[in-house]
Each structure stands twice: as structure tokens, then as C-alpha cells.
mmCIF file of C-alpha atoms in Angstrom:
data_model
loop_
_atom_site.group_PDB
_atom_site.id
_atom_site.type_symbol
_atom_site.label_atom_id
_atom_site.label_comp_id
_atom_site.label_asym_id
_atom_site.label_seq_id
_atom_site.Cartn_x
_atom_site.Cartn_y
_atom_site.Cartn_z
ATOM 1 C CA UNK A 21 156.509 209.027 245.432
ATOM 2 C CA UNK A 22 156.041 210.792 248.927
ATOM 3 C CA UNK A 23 152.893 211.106 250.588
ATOM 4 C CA UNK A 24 152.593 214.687 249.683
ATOM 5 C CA UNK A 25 152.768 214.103 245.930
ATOM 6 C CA UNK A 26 150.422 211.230 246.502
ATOM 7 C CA UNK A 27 147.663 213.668 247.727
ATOM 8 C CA UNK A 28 148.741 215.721 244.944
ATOM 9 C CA UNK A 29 148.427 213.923 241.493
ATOM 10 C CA UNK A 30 145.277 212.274 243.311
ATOM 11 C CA UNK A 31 144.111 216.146 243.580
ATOM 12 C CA UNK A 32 144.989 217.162 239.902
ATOM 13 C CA UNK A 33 142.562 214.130 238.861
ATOM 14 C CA UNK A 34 139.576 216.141 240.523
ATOM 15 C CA UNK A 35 139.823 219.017 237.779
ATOM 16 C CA UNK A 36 138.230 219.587 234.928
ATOM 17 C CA UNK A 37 140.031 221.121 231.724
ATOM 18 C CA UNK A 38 139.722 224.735 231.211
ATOM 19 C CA UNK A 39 139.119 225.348 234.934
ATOM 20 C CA UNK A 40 140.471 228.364 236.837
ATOM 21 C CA UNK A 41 142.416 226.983 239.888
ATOM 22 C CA UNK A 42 143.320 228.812 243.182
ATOM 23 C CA UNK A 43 146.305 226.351 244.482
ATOM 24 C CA UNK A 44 147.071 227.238 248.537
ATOM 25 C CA UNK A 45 150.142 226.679 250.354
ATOM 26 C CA UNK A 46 151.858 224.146 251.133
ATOM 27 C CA UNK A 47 150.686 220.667 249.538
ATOM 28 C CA UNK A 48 147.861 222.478 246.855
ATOM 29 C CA UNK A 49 151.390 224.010 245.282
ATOM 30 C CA UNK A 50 152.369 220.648 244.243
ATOM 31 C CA UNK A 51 149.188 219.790 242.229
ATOM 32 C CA UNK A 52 150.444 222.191 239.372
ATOM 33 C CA UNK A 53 153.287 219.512 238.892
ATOM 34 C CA UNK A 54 150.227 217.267 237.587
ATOM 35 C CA UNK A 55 148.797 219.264 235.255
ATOM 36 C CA UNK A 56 149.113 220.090 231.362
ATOM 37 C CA UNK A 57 149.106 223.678 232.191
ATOM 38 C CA UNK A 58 147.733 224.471 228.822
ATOM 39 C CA UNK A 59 144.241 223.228 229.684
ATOM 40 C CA UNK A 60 143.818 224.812 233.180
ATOM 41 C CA UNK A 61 144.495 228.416 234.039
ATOM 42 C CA UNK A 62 146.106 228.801 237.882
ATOM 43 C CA UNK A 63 145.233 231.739 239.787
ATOM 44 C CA UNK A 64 147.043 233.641 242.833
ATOM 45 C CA UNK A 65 144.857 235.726 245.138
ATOM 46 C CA UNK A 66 147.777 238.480 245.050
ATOM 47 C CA UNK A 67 146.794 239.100 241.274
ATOM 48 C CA UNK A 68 148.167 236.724 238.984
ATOM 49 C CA UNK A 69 145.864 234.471 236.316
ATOM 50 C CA UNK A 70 147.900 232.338 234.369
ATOM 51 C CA UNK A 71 150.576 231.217 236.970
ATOM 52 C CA UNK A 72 153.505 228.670 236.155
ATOM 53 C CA UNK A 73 156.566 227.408 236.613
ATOM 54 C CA UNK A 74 160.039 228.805 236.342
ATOM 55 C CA UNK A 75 163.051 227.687 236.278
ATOM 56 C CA UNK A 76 165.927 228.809 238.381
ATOM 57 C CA UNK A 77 167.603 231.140 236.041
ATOM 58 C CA UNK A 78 164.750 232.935 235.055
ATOM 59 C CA UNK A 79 163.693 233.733 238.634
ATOM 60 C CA UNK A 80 162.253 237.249 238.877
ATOM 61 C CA UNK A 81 162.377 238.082 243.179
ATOM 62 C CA UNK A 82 159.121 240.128 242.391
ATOM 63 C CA UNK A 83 157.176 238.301 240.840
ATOM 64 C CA UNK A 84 155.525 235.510 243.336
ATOM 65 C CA UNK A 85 152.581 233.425 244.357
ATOM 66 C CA UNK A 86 150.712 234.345 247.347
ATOM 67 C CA UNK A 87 152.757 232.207 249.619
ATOM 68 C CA UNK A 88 155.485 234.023 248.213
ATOM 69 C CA UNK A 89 157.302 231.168 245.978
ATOM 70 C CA UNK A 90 158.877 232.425 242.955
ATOM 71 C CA UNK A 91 156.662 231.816 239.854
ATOM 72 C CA UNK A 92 155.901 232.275 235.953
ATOM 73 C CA UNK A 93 153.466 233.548 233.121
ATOM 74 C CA UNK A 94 151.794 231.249 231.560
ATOM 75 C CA UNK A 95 151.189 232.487 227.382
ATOM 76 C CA UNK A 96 148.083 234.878 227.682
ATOM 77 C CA UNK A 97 148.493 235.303 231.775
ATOM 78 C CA UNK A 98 146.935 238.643 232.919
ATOM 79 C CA UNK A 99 147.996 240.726 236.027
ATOM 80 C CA UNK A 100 145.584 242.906 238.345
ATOM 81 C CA UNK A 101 144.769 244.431 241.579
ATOM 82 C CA UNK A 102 144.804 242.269 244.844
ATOM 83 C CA UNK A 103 141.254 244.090 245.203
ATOM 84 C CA UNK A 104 140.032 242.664 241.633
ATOM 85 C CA UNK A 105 141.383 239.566 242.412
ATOM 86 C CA UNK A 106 139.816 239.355 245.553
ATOM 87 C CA UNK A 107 136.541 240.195 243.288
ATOM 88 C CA UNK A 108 137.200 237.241 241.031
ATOM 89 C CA UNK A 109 137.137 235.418 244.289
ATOM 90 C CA UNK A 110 134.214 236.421 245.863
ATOM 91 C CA UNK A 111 132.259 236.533 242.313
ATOM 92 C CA UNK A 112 132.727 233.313 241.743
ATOM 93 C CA UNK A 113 135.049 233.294 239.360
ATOM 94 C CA UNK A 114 137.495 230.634 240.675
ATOM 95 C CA UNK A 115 135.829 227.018 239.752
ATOM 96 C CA UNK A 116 138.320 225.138 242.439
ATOM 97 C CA UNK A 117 140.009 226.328 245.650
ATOM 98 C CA UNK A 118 142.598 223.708 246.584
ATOM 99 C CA UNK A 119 143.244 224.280 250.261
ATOM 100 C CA UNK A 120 145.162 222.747 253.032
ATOM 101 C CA UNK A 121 143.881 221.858 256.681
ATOM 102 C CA UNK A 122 144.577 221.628 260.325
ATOM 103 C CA UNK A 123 141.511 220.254 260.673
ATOM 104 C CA UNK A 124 137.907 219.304 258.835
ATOM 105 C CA UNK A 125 134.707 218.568 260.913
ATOM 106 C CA UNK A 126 131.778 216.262 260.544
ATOM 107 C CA UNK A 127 129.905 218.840 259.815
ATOM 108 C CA UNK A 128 132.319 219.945 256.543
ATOM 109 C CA UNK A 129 133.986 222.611 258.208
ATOM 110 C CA UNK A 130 137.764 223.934 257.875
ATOM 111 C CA UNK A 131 139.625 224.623 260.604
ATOM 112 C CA UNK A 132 143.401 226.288 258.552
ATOM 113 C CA UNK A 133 144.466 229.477 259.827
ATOM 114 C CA UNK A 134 144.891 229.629 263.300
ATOM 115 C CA UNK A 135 146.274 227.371 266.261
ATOM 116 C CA UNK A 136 144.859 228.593 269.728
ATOM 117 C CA UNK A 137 148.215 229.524 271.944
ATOM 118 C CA UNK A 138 150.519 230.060 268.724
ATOM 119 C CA UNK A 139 151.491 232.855 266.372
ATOM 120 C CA UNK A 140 148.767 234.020 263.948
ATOM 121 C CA UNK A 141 150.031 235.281 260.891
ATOM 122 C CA UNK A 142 146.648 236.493 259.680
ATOM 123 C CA UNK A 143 143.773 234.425 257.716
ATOM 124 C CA UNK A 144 145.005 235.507 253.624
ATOM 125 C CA UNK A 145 142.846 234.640 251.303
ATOM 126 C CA UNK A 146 141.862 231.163 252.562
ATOM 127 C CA UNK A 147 138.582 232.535 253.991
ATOM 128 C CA UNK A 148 137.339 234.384 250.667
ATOM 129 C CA UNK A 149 138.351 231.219 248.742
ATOM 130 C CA UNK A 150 136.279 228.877 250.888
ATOM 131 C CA UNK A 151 133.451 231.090 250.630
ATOM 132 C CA UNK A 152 133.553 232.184 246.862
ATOM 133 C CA UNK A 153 135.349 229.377 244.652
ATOM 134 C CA UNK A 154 132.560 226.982 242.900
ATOM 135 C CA UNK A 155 134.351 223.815 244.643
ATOM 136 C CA UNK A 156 136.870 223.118 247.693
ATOM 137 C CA UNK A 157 139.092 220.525 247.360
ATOM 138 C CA UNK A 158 140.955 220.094 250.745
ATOM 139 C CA UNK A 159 144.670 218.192 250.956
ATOM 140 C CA UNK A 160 146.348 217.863 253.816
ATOM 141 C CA UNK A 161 147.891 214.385 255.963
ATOM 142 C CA UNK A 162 145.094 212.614 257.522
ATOM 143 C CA UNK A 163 146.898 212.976 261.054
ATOM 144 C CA UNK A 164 148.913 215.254 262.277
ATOM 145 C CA UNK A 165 152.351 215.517 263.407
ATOM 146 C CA UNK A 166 151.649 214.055 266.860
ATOM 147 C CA UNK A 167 149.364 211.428 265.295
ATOM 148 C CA UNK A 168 146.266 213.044 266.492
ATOM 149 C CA UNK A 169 143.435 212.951 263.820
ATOM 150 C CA UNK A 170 142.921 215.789 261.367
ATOM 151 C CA UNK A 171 139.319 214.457 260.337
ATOM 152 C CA UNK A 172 137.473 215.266 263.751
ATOM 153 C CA UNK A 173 134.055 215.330 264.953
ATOM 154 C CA UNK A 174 134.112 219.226 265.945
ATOM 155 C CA UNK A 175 136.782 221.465 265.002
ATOM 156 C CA UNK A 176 138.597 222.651 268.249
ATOM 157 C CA UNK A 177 140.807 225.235 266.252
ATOM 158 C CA UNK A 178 138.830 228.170 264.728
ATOM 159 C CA UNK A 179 137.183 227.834 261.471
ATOM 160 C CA UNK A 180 137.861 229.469 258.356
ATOM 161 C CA UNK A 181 134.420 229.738 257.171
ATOM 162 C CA UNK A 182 130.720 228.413 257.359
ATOM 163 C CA UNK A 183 131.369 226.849 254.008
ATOM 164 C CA UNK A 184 131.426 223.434 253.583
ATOM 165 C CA UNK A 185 134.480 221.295 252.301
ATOM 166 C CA UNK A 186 133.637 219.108 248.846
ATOM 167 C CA UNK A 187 136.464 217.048 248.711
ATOM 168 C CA UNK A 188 138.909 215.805 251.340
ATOM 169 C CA UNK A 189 142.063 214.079 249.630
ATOM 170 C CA UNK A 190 144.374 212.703 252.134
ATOM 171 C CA UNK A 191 147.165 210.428 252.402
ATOM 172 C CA UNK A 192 144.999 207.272 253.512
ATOM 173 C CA UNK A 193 142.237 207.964 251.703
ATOM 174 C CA UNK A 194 139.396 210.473 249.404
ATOM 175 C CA UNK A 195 135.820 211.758 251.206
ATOM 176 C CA UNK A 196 133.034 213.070 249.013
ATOM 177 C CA UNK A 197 130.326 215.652 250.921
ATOM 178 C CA UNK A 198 126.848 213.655 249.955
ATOM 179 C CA UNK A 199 123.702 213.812 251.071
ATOM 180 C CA UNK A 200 124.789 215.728 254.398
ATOM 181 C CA UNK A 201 127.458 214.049 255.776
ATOM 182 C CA UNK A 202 130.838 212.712 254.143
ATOM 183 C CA UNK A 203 131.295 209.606 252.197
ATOM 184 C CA UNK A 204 134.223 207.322 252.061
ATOM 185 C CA UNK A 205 134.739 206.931 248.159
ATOM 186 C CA UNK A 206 138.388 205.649 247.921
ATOM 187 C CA UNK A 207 141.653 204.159 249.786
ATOM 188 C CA UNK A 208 144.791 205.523 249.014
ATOM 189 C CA UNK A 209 148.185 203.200 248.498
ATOM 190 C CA UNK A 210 147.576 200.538 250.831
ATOM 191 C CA UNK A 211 145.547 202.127 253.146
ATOM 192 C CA UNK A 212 142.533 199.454 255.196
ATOM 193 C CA UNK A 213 139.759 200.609 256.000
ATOM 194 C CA UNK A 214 140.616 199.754 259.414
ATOM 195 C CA UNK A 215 143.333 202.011 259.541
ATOM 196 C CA UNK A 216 140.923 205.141 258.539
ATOM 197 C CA UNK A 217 138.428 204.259 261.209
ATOM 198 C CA UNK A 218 141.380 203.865 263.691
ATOM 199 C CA UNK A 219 142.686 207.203 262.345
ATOM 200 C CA UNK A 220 139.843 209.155 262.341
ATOM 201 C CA UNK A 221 137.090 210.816 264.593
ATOM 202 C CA UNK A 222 134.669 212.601 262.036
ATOM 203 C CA UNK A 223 131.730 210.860 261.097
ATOM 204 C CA UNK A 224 131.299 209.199 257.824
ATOM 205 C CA UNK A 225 129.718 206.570 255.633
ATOM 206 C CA UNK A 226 131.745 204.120 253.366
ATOM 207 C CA UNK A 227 130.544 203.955 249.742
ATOM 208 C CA UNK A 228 128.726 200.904 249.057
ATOM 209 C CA UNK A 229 130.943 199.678 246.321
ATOM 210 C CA UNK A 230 134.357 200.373 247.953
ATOM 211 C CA UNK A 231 132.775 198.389 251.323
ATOM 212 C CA UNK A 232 132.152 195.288 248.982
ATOM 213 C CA UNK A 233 135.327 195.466 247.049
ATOM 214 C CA UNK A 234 137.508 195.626 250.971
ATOM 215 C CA UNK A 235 135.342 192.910 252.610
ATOM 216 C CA UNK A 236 135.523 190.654 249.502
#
């Protein structure tokens, strides 16, 4: 299993049944793959509830996801305005935005629109989602493709919103947001927790149970 799909069936594992799920680009797409889509209803900022797969054949060009992938309708799926969808959004509608990151801060915060000096495409709906959905679960590689940490003490990329991140699912390791400041709840594959502290320049406590269990 790649790292990617290790972030994602680690993701899916956060949900509850019955929950409506916003699913960004990029790794969040692949958490569908880990879910009995009967029990959880998938939503697409560009007005779709009730996303799911297709296959191949039955690809319809105009009907897509809002990173423009090719999806399906789930039994019972419902279609609407961008505007009402952005309502749903911002009414707190969506239980769980899963989101992706170029960076998180100590302080919770989501750096995952913009890199200063390079081509801006435009924010989407990653802004509304971090502000309205009931939860944010971010997924995203711990460090980035030149190795430098994507946990840091102060975002130096702009930041989507004031909103805190909940969960941070990564391929070393999961952080919970407790008690003001994030806590170290779980390694991932055979991740140390030397090689998260090497890794990593956000601050953060390690759960007291997962620090006895490594030092054993």
C-alpha cells in the first residue's frame, strides 16, 4: 500500500456512519476508496450530494467533482446550485471537511492554497470548508518534497482560515487538537517517535499511553 492510501484508509477510520463528507483534492479523493458508500453521503462544493464512483465506460465529461475528476450518483444523490452548496457549507451542514496541506501551524492553522512566488489558481472552496464543516480532518505527507517539514511552528505560506485543524493524518503519524495545542495520539507503519521529532517543527505533546507503549 503507498503512503497516500496509508493516510487514506487511516482517514476513512475517523468517520462516523451517516456523515456528510466534503473530500478535497488530491489525497482526501482517495478516502472514498475506504468507505461503504451506503453509510456516508460525499459531498462536492460544485453541487453534488451523493457523489461516487464510476467506472470508465460510464464516464459522463460533465458531470465532475470539484477538482474536476469524473464522478457518479450515488442512489438518492441530489444536485443544486454552487451558491446552495456553498450554503450547506457555511450552515454547517457538512459534518467533515477532509483537506490537504502545504502546511499546519502550532497554533492549528492551514496553510493550502497559495505558495508565495508561484501561480495562484484561486482559494475554491477550501476556505468556506475550513470555516463551516463541523470537523477538519487534514491529510497530506508529513514533509514535503524537498524534505522540509509540513508540521511547522508558524505557517510561512498564507493561511486558509482562522479555523483550527482537528485532525492531522500523515504518513508518519496522527495529531489530535486537545486542550490548546496538538497531541501525538498514534505512529503510522513503522514510524519512531524519533523520526517525528526529527521531522517536525510544530509544537506538540505525545499521548501518555503511546509514550509508554514506544519507551517500553
Amino acid at each position: 500500500m503507498s503512503k497516500k492510501e496509508m493516510i487514506a484508509k487511516r482517514a476513512a477510520e475517523e468517520l462516523s456512519p451517516h456523515s456528510i463528507v466534503n473530500l478535497g483534492i488530491g489525497i482526501p479523493t482517495l478516502v472514498a476508496n475506504y468507505l461503504d458508500k451506503d453509510n456516508y453521503y460525499l459531498h462536492t462544493e460544485n453541487g453534488l450530494l451523493g457523489v461516487t464512483s464510476v467506472e470508465e465506460e460510464d464516464i459522463d465529461p460533465l458531470l465532475v467533482n470539484a477538482g474536476k475528476l469524473p464522478v457518479g450518483e450515488a442512489v438518492g444523490a441530489s444536485y443544486f446550485h454552487s451558491a446552495d452548496s456553498f450554503a450547506m457549507i457555511r450552515g454547517e451542514h457538512v459534518d467533515v471537511a477532509i483537506l490537504g496541506a502545504l502546511q499546519v501551524d502550532s497554533n492549528g492553522l492551514v496553510a493550502n492554497w497559495a505558495i508565495p512566488g508561484k501561480n495562484i489558481i484561486g482559494v475554491g472552496g477550501a476556505m468556506d470548508l475550513l470555516v463551516g464543516a463541523k470537523k477538519i480532518i487534514i491529510t497530506t505527507n508529513h514533509v514535503s518534497k524537498d524534505g522540509s517539514p509540513k508540521l511547522v511552528d508558524k505557517c510561512s505560506y498564507p493561511i486558509t482560515s482562522n479555523r483550527k485543524a482537528d485532525v492531522i493524518i500523515t504518513d508518519m503519524a496522527v495529531f489530535k487538537w486537545k486542550d490548546d495545542g496538538y497531541e501525538l495520539t498514534e505512529l503510522i507503519g513503522d514510524t519512531t517517535l524519533n523520526d517525528v521529532e526529527g521531522h517536525t517543527t510544530a509544537a506538540y505533546r505525545i499521548n501518555e499511553q503511546l509514550l509508554q507503549k514506544e519507551t517500553k
